[in-house]
Amino acid sequence: MIYLRFPTHEDRQLIEDYKNECLTYDNVESIHGSANLTQFSFDEWLENVQKDRYKETVREHLVPAHTFLIMENQTLVGMCNIRHELNDFLYHIGGHIGYSVRPSQRRKGYAKQALRLAVQFLQEQKGIQRVLVTCDEDNIASSCTIEACGGILDNMFVSENGEVIKRYWIE
Ligand SMILES: CC(C)(COP(=O)(O)OP(=O)(O)OC[C@H]1O[C@@H](n2cnc3c(N)ncnc32)[C@H](O)[C@@H]1OP(=O)(O)O)[C@@H](O)C(=O)NCCC(=O)NCCS
């Protein structure tokens, strides 16, 4: 059974390990659902995710969001970022929820469990009944995750740089 919890200063090493594993194995520059973990020092990142939870303190040009660690016992298996509202970019491309599972923990059902918890968080804590979840057209793992959680495909959106985004609603 997994659970979502807030990151704290004590998680520095867990999160550094998570970041290094994703960057090494995925060969990417940013990590989905991590609130741009790769772009800041740990202390700056933690301060950002704490500020971003509230309308009063969220960083400029962003909507309030919760960033959670996806935990199985004491193991950090993934991260998710849950947006409390949609702006134009999120409505077309980003959706309400971003998530990743670390490469060594994939294909164990963690993304499906985490997405269900994230949807439940928005519905129960934020009163949002229709949740938008998106993925790139060629991200099979993510589209399977969304569909397994009841996502209904609304449409495909083509971004300015030609990426095709699948937009799903979960009720
Ligand atoms: C997408 C991601 C979160 C899936 O995590 P996961 O924990 O491995 O997913 P699950 O084990 O819960 O599997 C979910 C579904 O995807 C399928 N799946 C997972 N990985 C797959 C793969 N590489 N190829 C095909 N299907 C895959 C599973 O079979 C399952 O579908 P099913 O219920 O129909 O059997 C993970 O691959 C990841 O972190 N990718 C990089 C970041 C990312 O793309 N995030 C999503 C952004 S939109």
PDB file of C-alpha atoms and ligand atoms in Angstrom:
ATOM      1  CA  MET A   1       0.000   0.000   0.000  1.00  0.00           C
ATOM      2  CA  ILE A   2       1.392   3.366  -0.930  1.00  0.00           C
ATOM      3  CA  TYR A   3       0.694   6.757   0.605  1.00  0.00           C
ATOM      4  CA  LEU A   4       1.390  10.378  -0.268  1.00  0.00           C
ATOM      5  CA  ARG A   5       3.238  12.656   2.130  1.00  0.00           C
ATOM      6  CA  PHE A   6       4.883  16.060   2.174  1.00  0.00           C
ATOM      7  CA  PRO A   7       8.661  16.274   1.734  1.00  0.00           C
ATOM      8  CA  THR A   8      10.676  17.617   4.691  1.00  0.00           C
ATOM      9  CA  HIS A   9      14.312  18.557   5.367  1.00  0.00           C
ATOM     10  CA  GLU A  10      14.918  15.003   6.600  1.00  0.00           C
ATOM     11  CA  ASP A  11      14.182  13.715   3.074  1.00  0.00           C
ATOM     12  CA  ARG A  12      17.206  15.423   1.505  1.00  0.00           C
ATOM     13  CA  GLN A  13      19.112  12.187   0.809  1.00  0.00           C
ATOM     14  CA  LEU A  14      16.017  10.235  -0.347  1.00  0.00           C
ATOM     15  CA  ILE A  15      15.183  12.983  -2.806  1.00  0.00           C
ATOM     16  CA  GLU A  16      18.753  13.437  -4.062  1.00  0.00           C
ATOM     17  CA  ASP A  17      18.876   9.679  -4.757  1.00  0.00           C
ATOM     18  CA  TYR A  18      15.534   9.849  -6.540  1.00  0.00           C
ATOM     19  CA  LYS A  19      16.717  12.720  -8.712  1.00  0.00           C
ATOM     20  CA  ASN A  20      19.988  10.998  -9.612  1.00  0.00           C
ATOM     21  CA  GLU A  21      18.275   7.729 -10.505  1.00  0.00           C
ATOM     22  CA  CYS A  22      15.734   9.438 -12.776  1.00  0.00           C
ATOM     23  CA  LEU A  23      18.357  11.590 -14.485  1.00  0.00           C
ATOM     24  CA  THR A  24      20.711   8.652 -15.009  1.00  0.00           C
ATOM     25  CA  TYR A  25      18.230   6.098 -16.302  1.00  0.00           C
ATOM     26  CA  ASP A  26      15.705   8.299 -18.092  1.00  0.00           C
ATOM     27  CA  ASN A  27      18.300  10.599 -19.640  1.00  0.00           C
ATOM     28  CA  VAL A  28      16.000  13.608 -19.162  1.00  0.00           C
ATOM     29  CA  GLU A  29      16.534  17.140 -17.961  1.00  0.00           C
ATOM     30  CA  SER A  30      13.373  17.447 -15.880  1.00  0.00           C
ATOM     31  CA  ILE A  31      11.354  14.993 -13.810  1.00  0.00           C
ATOM     32  CA  HIS A  32       7.570  14.875 -14.125  1.00  0.00           C
ATOM     33  CA  GLY A  33       5.630  15.717 -10.975  1.00  0.00           C
ATOM     34  CA  SER A  34       8.686  16.972  -9.115  1.00  0.00           C
ATOM     35  CA  ALA A  35       8.102  20.746  -9.208  1.00  0.00           C
ATOM     36  CA  ASN A  36      11.305  21.240 -11.198  1.00  0.00           C
ATOM     37  CA  LEU A  37      13.514  19.391  -8.733  1.00  0.00           C
ATOM     38  CA  THR A  38      16.424  19.448 -11.174  1.00  0.00           C
ATOM     39  CA  GLN A  39      16.510  23.233 -11.430  1.00  0.00           C
ATOM     40  CA  PHE A  40      17.084  24.144  -7.774  1.00  0.00           C
ATOM     41  CA  SER A  41      19.200  23.257  -4.775  1.00  0.00           C
ATOM     42  CA  PHE A  42      17.343  21.001  -2.330  1.00  0.00           C
ATOM     43  CA  ASP A  43      16.730  23.858   0.128  1.00  0.00           C
ATOM     44  CA  GLU A  44      15.388  26.194  -2.561  1.00  0.00           C
ATOM     45  CA  TRP A  45      13.205  23.427  -3.953  1.00  0.00           C
ATOM     46  CA  LEU A  46      11.719  22.601  -0.547  1.00  0.00           C
ATOM     47  CA  GLU A  47      10.992  26.257   0.103  1.00  0.00           C
ATOM     48  CA  ASN A  48       9.255  26.496  -3.295  1.00  0.00           C
ATOM     49  CA  VAL A  49       7.024  23.477  -2.727  1.00  0.00           C
ATOM     50  CA  GLN A  50       6.064  24.774   0.704  1.00  0.00           C
ATOM     51  CA  LYS A  51       5.190  28.220  -0.689  1.00  0.00           C
ATOM     52  CA  ASP A  52       3.351  26.833  -3.706  1.00  0.00           C
ATOM     53  CA  ARG A  53       0.696  25.137  -1.545  1.00  0.00           C
ATOM     54  CA  TYR A  54      -1.025  28.426  -0.807  1.00  0.00           C
ATOM     55  CA  LYS A  55      -2.629  31.122  -2.954  1.00  0.00           C
ATOM     56  CA  GLU A  56      -1.008  33.781  -0.775  1.00  0.00           C
ATOM     57  CA  THR A  57       2.560  32.557  -1.314  1.00  0.00           C
ATOM     58  CA  VAL A  58       2.584  30.619  -4.601  1.00  0.00           C
ATOM     59  CA  ARG A  59       5.361  31.704  -6.971  1.00  0.00           C
ATOM     60  CA  GLU A  60       4.464  34.186  -9.695  1.00  0.00           C
ATOM     61  CA  HIS A  61       2.806  32.735 -12.848  1.00  0.00           C
ATOM     62  CA  LEU A  62       2.041  29.426 -11.108  1.00  0.00           C
ATOM     63  CA  VAL A  63      -1.217  28.094  -9.666  1.00  0.00           C
ATOM     64  CA  PRO A  64      -1.215  26.672  -6.126  1.00  0.00           C
ATOM     65  CA  ALA A  65      -0.143  23.032  -6.038  1.00  0.00           C
ATOM     66  CA  HIS A  66       0.815  20.272  -3.629  1.00  0.00           C
ATOM     67  CA  THR A  67       3.960  18.262  -4.326  1.00  0.00           C
ATOM     68  CA  PHE A  68       3.893  14.873  -2.610  1.00  0.00           C
ATOM     69  CA  LEU A  69       6.328  12.021  -2.193  1.00  0.00           C
ATOM     70  CA  ILE A  70       4.820   8.699  -3.217  1.00  0.00           C
ATOM     71  CA  MET A  71       5.942   6.295  -0.481  1.00  0.00           C
ATOM     72  CA  GLU A  72       5.813   2.541  -0.002  1.00  0.00           C
ATOM     73  CA  ASN A  73       6.838   2.037   3.639  1.00  0.00           C
ATOM     74  CA  GLN A  74      10.124   3.984   3.894  1.00  0.00           C
ATOM     75  CA  THR A  75      10.929   3.806   0.161  1.00  0.00           C
ATOM     76  CA  LEU A  76      10.444   6.828  -2.057  1.00  0.00           C
ATOM     77  CA  VAL A  77       8.919   5.279  -5.187  1.00  0.00           C
ATOM     78  CA  GLY A  78       7.640   8.382  -6.973  1.00  0.00           C
ATOM     79  CA  MET A  79       6.616  12.012  -6.869  1.00  0.00           C
ATOM     80  CA  CYS A  80       3.481  13.852  -7.873  1.00  0.00           C
ATOM     81  CA  ASN A  81       2.462  17.450  -8.275  1.00  0.00           C
ATOM     82  CA  ILE A  82      -1.236  18.215  -7.867  1.00  0.00           C
ATOM     83  CA  ARG A  83      -2.465  21.551  -9.197  1.00  0.00           C
ATOM     84  CA  HIS A  84      -5.481  23.084  -7.448  1.00  0.00           C
ATOM     85  CA  GLU A  85      -6.704  24.859 -10.563  1.00  0.00           C
ATOM     86  CA  LEU A  86      -5.997  25.095 -14.291  1.00  0.00           C
ATOM     87  CA  ASN A  87      -4.491  28.020 -16.159  1.00  0.00           C
ATOM     88  CA  ASP A  88      -4.382  28.136 -19.952  1.00  0.00           C
ATOM     89  CA  PHE A  89      -1.189  26.064 -20.197  1.00  0.00           C
ATOM     90  CA  LEU A  90      -2.452  23.432 -17.745  1.00  0.00           C
ATOM     91  CA  TYR A  91      -5.860  23.255 -19.447  1.00  0.00           C
ATOM     92  CA  HIS A  92      -4.300  22.398 -22.796  1.00  0.00           C
ATOM     93  CA  ILE A  93      -1.041  20.673 -21.927  1.00  0.00           C
ATOM     94  CA  GLY A  94      -0.161  20.066 -18.280  1.00  0.00           C
ATOM     95  CA  GLY A  95      -3.409  18.968 -16.642  1.00  0.00           C
ATOM     96  CA  HIS A  96      -4.135  18.837 -12.900  1.00  0.00           C
ATOM     97  CA  ILE A  97      -1.594  16.153 -12.009  1.00  0.00           C
ATOM     98  CA  GLY A  98       2.017  15.412 -12.951  1.00  0.00           C
ATOM     99  CA  TYR A  99       3.766  12.258 -11.726  1.00  0.00           C
ATOM    100  CA  SER A 100       6.774  10.014 -12.048  1.00  0.00           C
ATOM    101  CA  VAL A 101       7.852   6.662 -10.636  1.00  0.00           C
ATOM    102  CA  ARG A 102      11.593   5.989 -10.256  1.00  0.00           C
ATOM    103  CA  PRO A 103      12.983   3.600 -12.883  1.00  0.00           C
ATOM    104  CA  SER A 104      13.796   0.809 -10.387  1.00  0.00           C
ATOM    105  CA  GLN A 105      10.188   0.756  -9.110  1.00  0.00           C
ATOM    106  CA  ARG A 106       8.269   0.816 -12.386  1.00  0.00           C
ATOM    107  CA  ARG A 107       5.714  -1.753 -13.575  1.00  0.00           C
ATOM    108  CA  LYS A 108       4.612  -2.600 -10.056  1.00  0.00           C
ATOM    109  CA  GLY A 109       1.336  -0.672 -10.195  1.00  0.00           C
ATOM    110  CA  TYR A 110       2.601   2.354  -8.221  1.00  0.00           C
ATOM    111  CA  ALA A 111       1.599   4.978 -10.804  1.00  0.00           C
ATOM    112  CA  LYS A 112      -1.963   3.660 -10.921  1.00  0.00           C
ATOM    113  CA  GLN A 113      -2.260   3.688  -7.135  1.00  0.00           C
ATOM    114  CA  ALA A 114      -0.717   7.154  -6.883  1.00  0.00           C
ATOM    115  CA  LEU A 115      -2.915   8.636  -9.607  1.00  0.00           C
ATOM    116  CA  ARG A 116      -6.009   7.317  -7.812  1.00  0.00           C
ATOM    117  CA  LEU A 117      -4.847   8.945  -4.558  1.00  0.00           C
ATOM    118  CA  ALA A 118      -4.082  12.214  -6.352  1.00  0.00           C
ATOM    119  CA  VAL A 119      -7.536  12.299  -7.962  1.00  0.00           C
ATOM    120  CA  GLN A 120      -9.107  11.525  -4.580  1.00  0.00           C
ATOM    121  CA  PHE A 121      -7.116  14.410  -3.037  1.00  0.00           C
ATOM    122  CA  LEU A 122      -8.500  16.901  -5.589  1.00  0.00           C
ATOM    123  CA  GLN A 123     -12.040  15.611  -5.257  1.00  0.00           C
ATOM    124  CA  GLU A 124     -12.133  15.409  -1.468  1.00  0.00           C
ATOM    125  CA  GLN A 125      -9.798  18.232  -0.392  1.00  0.00           C
ATOM    126  CA  LYS A 126     -10.315  20.705  -3.210  1.00  0.00           C
ATOM    127  CA  GLY A 127     -13.866  19.957  -4.396  1.00  0.00           C
ATOM    128  CA  ILE A 128     -12.740  19.337  -7.992  1.00  0.00           C
ATOM    129  CA  GLN A 129     -14.849  16.515  -9.386  1.00  0.00           C
ATOM    130  CA  ARG A 130     -13.555  16.450 -12.991  1.00  0.00           C
ATOM    131  CA  VAL A 131      -9.814  16.001 -13.042  1.00  0.00           C
ATOM    132  CA  LEU A 132      -7.759  16.628 -16.187  1.00  0.00           C
ATOM    133  CA  VAL A 133      -4.766  14.338 -16.759  1.00  0.00           C
ATOM    134  CA  THR A 134      -2.612  14.599 -19.872  1.00  0.00           C
ATOM    135  CA  CYS A 135       0.302  12.839 -21.492  1.00  0.00           C
ATOM    136  CA  ASP A 136       2.318  12.921 -24.678  1.00  0.00           C
ATOM    137  CA  GLU A 137       0.762  10.827 -27.415  1.00  0.00           C
ATOM    138  CA  ASP A 138       3.749   8.446 -27.436  1.00  0.00           C
ATOM    139  CA  ASN A 139       3.907   7.954 -23.650  1.00  0.00           C
ATOM    140  CA  ILE A 140       2.304   4.504 -23.572  1.00  0.00           C
ATOM    141  CA  ALA A 141       3.029   3.893 -19.870  1.00  0.00           C
ATOM    142  CA  SER A 142       1.313   7.123 -18.917  1.00  0.00           C
ATOM    143  CA  SER A 143      -1.711   6.686 -21.197  1.00  0.00           C
ATOM    144  CA  CYS A 144      -2.176   3.125 -19.834  1.00  0.00           C
ATOM    145  CA  THR A 145      -1.979   4.514 -16.284  1.00  0.00           C
ATOM    146  CA  ILE A 146      -4.578   7.205 -16.986  1.00  0.00           C
ATOM    147  CA  GLU A 147      -6.923   4.812 -18.763  1.00  0.00           C
ATOM    148  CA  ALA A 148      -6.605   2.258 -15.940  1.00  0.00           C
ATOM    149  CA  CYS A 149      -7.727   5.013 -13.546  1.00  0.00           C
ATOM    150  CA  GLY A 150     -10.869   5.696 -15.583  1.00  0.00           C
ATOM    151  CA  GLY A 151      -9.593   8.489 -17.800  1.00  0.00           C
ATOM    152  CA  ILE A 152     -11.821   9.305 -20.752  1.00  0.00           C
ATOM    153  CA  LEU A 153     -10.024  10.778 -23.749  1.00  0.00           C
ATOM    154  CA  ASP A 154     -11.369  14.236 -24.577  1.00  0.00           C
ATOM    155  CA  ASN A 155      -9.106  15.200 -27.468  1.00  0.00           C
ATOM    156  CA  MET A 156      -5.563  15.512 -28.741  1.00  0.00           C
ATOM    157  CA  PHE A 157      -4.039  18.957 -28.469  1.00  0.00           C
ATOM    158  CA  VAL A 158      -1.151  19.972 -30.698  1.00  0.00           C
ATOM    159  CA  SER A 159       1.218  22.378 -28.942  1.00  0.00           C
ATOM    160  CA  GLU A 160       3.094  25.230 -30.623  1.00  0.00           C
ATOM    161  CA  ASN A 161       6.185  23.047 -31.029  1.00  0.00           C
ATOM    162  CA  GLY A 162       4.206  20.225 -32.599  1.00  0.00           C
ATOM    163  CA  GLU A 163       3.865  17.881 -29.597  1.00  0.00           C
ATOM    164  CA  VAL A 164       0.616  15.926 -29.561  1.00  0.00           C
ATOM    165  CA  ILE A 165      -0.945  15.837 -26.093  1.00  0.00           C
ATOM    166  CA  LYS A 166      -3.680  13.374 -25.084  1.00  0.00           C
ATOM    167  CA  ARG A 167      -6.175  15.073 -22.737  1.00  0.00           C
ATOM    168  CA  TYR A 168      -8.205  12.841 -20.434  1.00  0.00           C
ATOM    169  CA  TRP A 169     -10.861  13.569 -17.795  1.00  0.00           C
ATOM    170  CA  ILE A 170     -11.318  11.420 -14.726  1.00  0.00           C
ATOM    171  CA  GLU A 171     -14.582  11.810 -12.786  1.00  0.00           C
TER     172      GLU A 171
HETATM  173  C1  LIG B   1       4.461   6.711 -16.560  1.00  0.00           C
HETATM  174  C2  LIG B   1       4.972   6.083 -15.277  1.00  0.00           C
HETATM  175  C3  LIG B   1       4.651   7.038 -14.123  1.00  0.00           C
HETATM  176  C4  LIG B   1       4.285   4.727 -15.057  1.00  0.00           C
HETATM  177  O1  LIG B   1       4.679   4.246 -13.777  1.00  0.00           O
HETATM  178  P1  LIG B   1       4.534   2.717 -13.332  1.00  0.00           P
HETATM  179  O2  LIG B   1       4.518   2.710 -11.831  1.00  0.00           O
HETATM  180  O3  LIG B   1       5.540   1.901 -14.033  1.00  0.00           O
HETATM  181  O4  LIG B   1       3.084   2.349 -13.888  1.00  0.00           O
HETATM  182  P2  LIG B   1       2.159   1.150 -13.381  1.00  0.00           P
HETATM  183  O5  LIG B   1       3.040   0.015 -12.959  1.00  0.00           O
HETATM  184  O6  LIG B   1       1.175   1.680 -12.393  1.00  0.00           O
HETATM  185  O7  LIG B   1       1.439   0.744 -14.727  1.00  0.00           O
HETATM  186  C5  LIG B   1       0.386   1.511 -15.242  1.00  0.00           C
HETATM  187  C6  LIG B   1      -0.051   0.960 -16.578  1.00  0.00           C
HETATM  188  O8  LIG B   1       0.937   1.270 -17.561  1.00  0.00           O
HETATM  189  C7  LIG B   1       1.419   0.081 -18.183  1.00  0.00           C
HETATM  190  N1  LIG B   1       2.824   0.289 -18.387  1.00  0.00           N
HETATM  191  C8  LIG B   1       3.739   0.736 -17.482  1.00  0.00           C
HETATM  192  N2  LIG B   1       4.938   0.853 -18.077  1.00  0.00           N
HETATM  193  C9  LIG B   1       4.768   0.497 -19.366  1.00  0.00           C
HETATM  194  C10 LIG B   1       5.627   0.442 -20.481  1.00  0.00           C
HETATM  195  N3  LIG B   1       6.922   0.768 -20.375  1.00  0.00           N
HETATM  196  N4  LIG B   1       5.109   0.037 -21.673  1.00  0.00           N
HETATM  197  C11 LIG B   1       3.815  -0.283 -21.789  1.00  0.00           C
HETATM  198  N5  LIG B   1       2.931  -0.237 -20.768  1.00  0.00           N
HETATM  199  C12 LIG B   1       3.412   0.145 -19.570  1.00  0.00           C
HETATM  200  C13 LIG B   1       1.147  -1.013 -17.165  1.00  0.00           C
HETATM  201  O9  LIG B   1       1.050  -2.279 -17.769  1.00  0.00           O
HETATM  202  C14 LIG B   1      -0.182  -0.552 -16.615  1.00  0.00           C
HETATM  203  O10 LIG B   1      -1.237  -0.790 -17.541  1.00  0.00           O
HETATM  204  P3  LIG B   1      -2.366  -1.895 -17.284  1.00  0.00           P
HETATM  205  O11 LIG B   1      -3.080  -1.494 -16.032  1.00  0.00           O
HETATM  206  O12 LIG B   1      -3.204  -1.787 -18.499  1.00  0.00           O
HETATM  207  O13 LIG B   1      -1.597  -3.177 -17.134  1.00  0.00           O
HETATM  208  C15 LIG B   1       6.507   5.831 -15.334  1.00  0.00           C
HETATM  209  O14 LIG B   1       6.794   5.072 -16.482  1.00  0.00           O
HETATM  210  C16 LIG B   1       7.331   7.107 -15.357  1.00  0.00           C
HETATM  211  O15 LIG B   1       7.637   7.666 -14.300  1.00  0.00           O
HETATM  212  N6  LIG B   1       7.687   7.597 -16.559  1.00  0.00           N
HETATM  213  C17 LIG B   1       8.484   8.826 -16.687  1.00  0.00           C
HETATM  214  C18 LIG B   1       7.695  10.051 -16.253  1.00  0.00           C
HETATM  215  C19 LIG B   1       6.368  10.168 -16.979  1.00  0.00           C
HETATM  216  O16 LIG B   1       6.278   9.900 -18.176  1.00  0.00           O
HETATM  217  N7  LIG B   1       5.352  10.628 -16.235  1.00  0.00           N
HETATM  218  C20 LIG B   1       4.015  10.840 -16.781  1.00  0.00           C
HETATM  219  C21 LIG B   1       3.936  12.178 -17.384  1.00  0.00           C
HETATM  220  S1  LIG B   1       2.409  12.427 -18.242  1.00  0.00           S
END
